PDB file of C-alpha atoms in Angstrom:
ATOM      1  CA  LEU A 196     -31.152  32.073 -17.309  1.00 91.00           C
ATOM      2  CA  ALA A 197     -29.154  32.263 -14.420  1.00 92.00           C
ATOM      3  CA  LEU A 198     -31.793  34.376 -12.750  1.00 92.00           C
ATOM      4  CA  ALA A 199     -34.422  31.635 -13.656  1.00 93.00           C
ATOM      5  CA  GLU A 200     -32.254  29.085 -12.008  1.00 94.00           C
ATOM      6  CA  GLU A 201     -31.917  31.074  -8.864  1.00 94.00           C
ATOM      7  CA  ARG A 202     -35.380  32.302  -8.724  1.00 93.00           C
ATOM      8  CA  PHE A 203     -37.199  29.070  -9.412  1.00 93.00           C
ATOM      9  CA  GLY A 204     -34.532  26.362  -8.516  1.00 94.00           C
ATOM     10  CA  ILE A 205     -34.438  24.890 -12.064  1.00 96.00           C
ATOM     11  CA  ALA A 206     -31.722  23.728 -14.363  1.00 96.00           C
ATOM     12  CA  THR A 207     -31.394  25.580 -17.691  1.00 96.00           C
ATOM     13  CA  ARG A 208     -29.136  25.032 -20.681  1.00 96.00           C
ATOM     14  CA  LEU A 209     -28.448  27.675 -23.534  1.00 95.00           C
ATOM     15  CA  ASP A 210     -27.274  26.937 -26.994  1.00 96.00           C
ATOM     16  CA  CYS A 211     -26.485  30.276 -28.713  1.00 93.00           C
ATOM     17  CA  PRO A 212     -23.527  30.810 -31.039  1.00 92.00           C
ATOM     18  CA  ALA A 213     -21.442  33.649 -29.643  1.00 89.00           C
ATOM     19  CA  ALA A 214     -21.174  35.309 -33.140  1.00 90.00           C
ATOM     20  CA  LEU A 215     -25.053  35.397 -33.326  1.00 90.00           C
ATOM     21  CA  THR A 216     -25.464  37.214 -29.821  1.00 83.00           C
ATOM     22  CA  ALA A 217     -22.694  39.898 -31.053  1.00 85.00           C
ATOM     23  CA  ALA A 218     -24.631  40.469 -34.310  1.00 87.00           C
ATOM     24  CA  LEU A 219     -28.067  40.919 -32.905  1.00 88.00           C
ATOM     25  CA  ARG A 220     -29.486  44.497 -32.888  1.00 89.00           C
ATOM     26  CA  ASP A 221     -30.178  45.834 -29.469  1.00 92.00           C
ATOM     27  CA  ASP A 222     -33.928  46.118 -29.990  1.00 91.00           C
ATOM     28  CA  LEU A 223     -33.962  42.464 -31.166  1.00 90.00           C
ATOM     29  CA  ALA A 224     -31.832  41.313 -28.577  1.00 90.00           C
ATOM     30  CA  HIS A 225     -34.286  42.982 -25.947  1.00 94.00           C
ATOM     31  CA  GLN A 226     -37.252  41.334 -27.545  1.00 94.00           C
ATOM     32  CA  ALA A 227     -35.688  38.028 -27.677  1.00 92.00           C
ATOM     33  CA  TYR A 228     -34.851  38.495 -23.883  1.00 93.00           C
ATOM     34  CA  ARG A 229     -38.447  39.089 -22.948  1.00 95.00           C
ATOM     35  CA  ILE A 230     -39.850  36.253 -25.040  1.00 95.00           C
ATOM     36  CA  VAL A 231     -37.511  34.003 -23.297  1.00 94.00           C
ATOM     37  CA  GLN A 232     -38.078  35.553 -19.856  1.00 94.00           C
ATOM     38  CA  GLU A 233     -41.924  35.050 -20.116  1.00 95.00           C
ATOM     39  CA  ALA A 234     -41.405  31.490 -21.818  1.00 95.00           C
ATOM     40  CA  VAL A 235     -39.342  30.136 -18.936  1.00 95.00           C
ATOM     41  CA  THR A 236     -41.706  31.813 -16.425  1.00 94.00           C
ATOM     42  CA  ASN A 237     -44.704  29.953 -17.917  1.00 95.00           C
ATOM     43  CA  ALA A 238     -42.809  26.723 -18.247  1.00 94.00           C
ATOM     44  CA  VAL A 239     -42.009  26.670 -14.655  1.00 94.00           C
ATOM     45  CA  LYS A 240     -45.301  28.119 -13.243  1.00 94.00           C
ATOM     46  CA  HIS A 241     -47.856  26.387 -15.569  1.00 95.00           C
ATOM     47  CA  GLY A 242     -45.773  23.357 -16.762  1.00 92.00           C
ATOM     48  CA  GLY A 243     -44.079  22.344 -13.675  1.00 93.00           C
ATOM     49  CA  ALA A 244     -40.759  22.391 -15.673  1.00 94.00           C
ATOM     50  CA  ARG A 245     -37.450  21.621 -13.691  1.00 95.00           C
ATOM     51  CA  THR A 246     -35.353  21.880 -16.671  1.00 95.00           C
ATOM     52  CA  VAL A 247     -35.884  24.612 -19.565  1.00 96.00           C
ATOM     53  CA  GLY A 248     -33.539  24.702 -22.566  1.00 96.00           C
ATOM     54  CA  VAL A 249     -33.194  27.914 -24.739  1.00 96.00           C
ATOM     55  CA  ALA A 250     -31.626  27.874 -28.179  1.00 96.00           C
ATOM     56  CA  LEU A 251     -31.001  30.523 -30.732  1.00 95.00           C
ATOM     57  CA  ALA A 252     -30.107  30.226 -34.329  1.00 94.00           C
ATOM     58  CA  GLU A 253     -30.095  32.236 -37.559  1.00 91.00           C
ATOM     59  CA  ALA A 254     -31.240  31.025 -40.879  1.00 91.00           C
ATOM     60  CA  GLY A 255     -32.245  32.986 -44.014  1.00 90.00           C
ATOM     61  CA  GLY A 256     -32.076  36.348 -42.090  1.00 87.00           C
ATOM     62  CA  MET A 257     -34.458  35.069 -39.531  1.00 91.00           C
ATOM     63  CA  LEU A 258     -33.945  34.475 -35.837  1.00 92.00           C
ATOM     64  CA  HIS A 259     -35.079  31.232 -34.658  1.00 94.00           C
ATOM     65  CA  LEU A 260     -35.779  30.947 -30.967  1.00 95.00           C
ATOM     66  CA  THR A 261     -36.613  27.545 -29.601  1.00 95.00           C
ATOM     67  CA  ILE A 262     -37.511  26.886 -25.736  1.00 94.00           C
ATOM     68  CA  ASP A 263     -38.077  23.343 -24.448  1.00 93.00           C
ATOM     69  CA  ASN A 264     -38.747  21.663 -21.078  1.00 89.00           C
TER      70      ASN A 264
END
């Protein structure tokens, strides 16, 4: 998100428990990263977002990713 702030001049916020990031498999972490990267870019370029929030959570063995602007 720091790169998005620098590249697009936006504010970002991240809500992700440290234990969750430590427990993610590398392939799943990479996929989540790419999804967030694309979603943030789309929010800025197509939605004119000035602030983007990202939240990751785990429930029932599933990863939940929420992106808002």
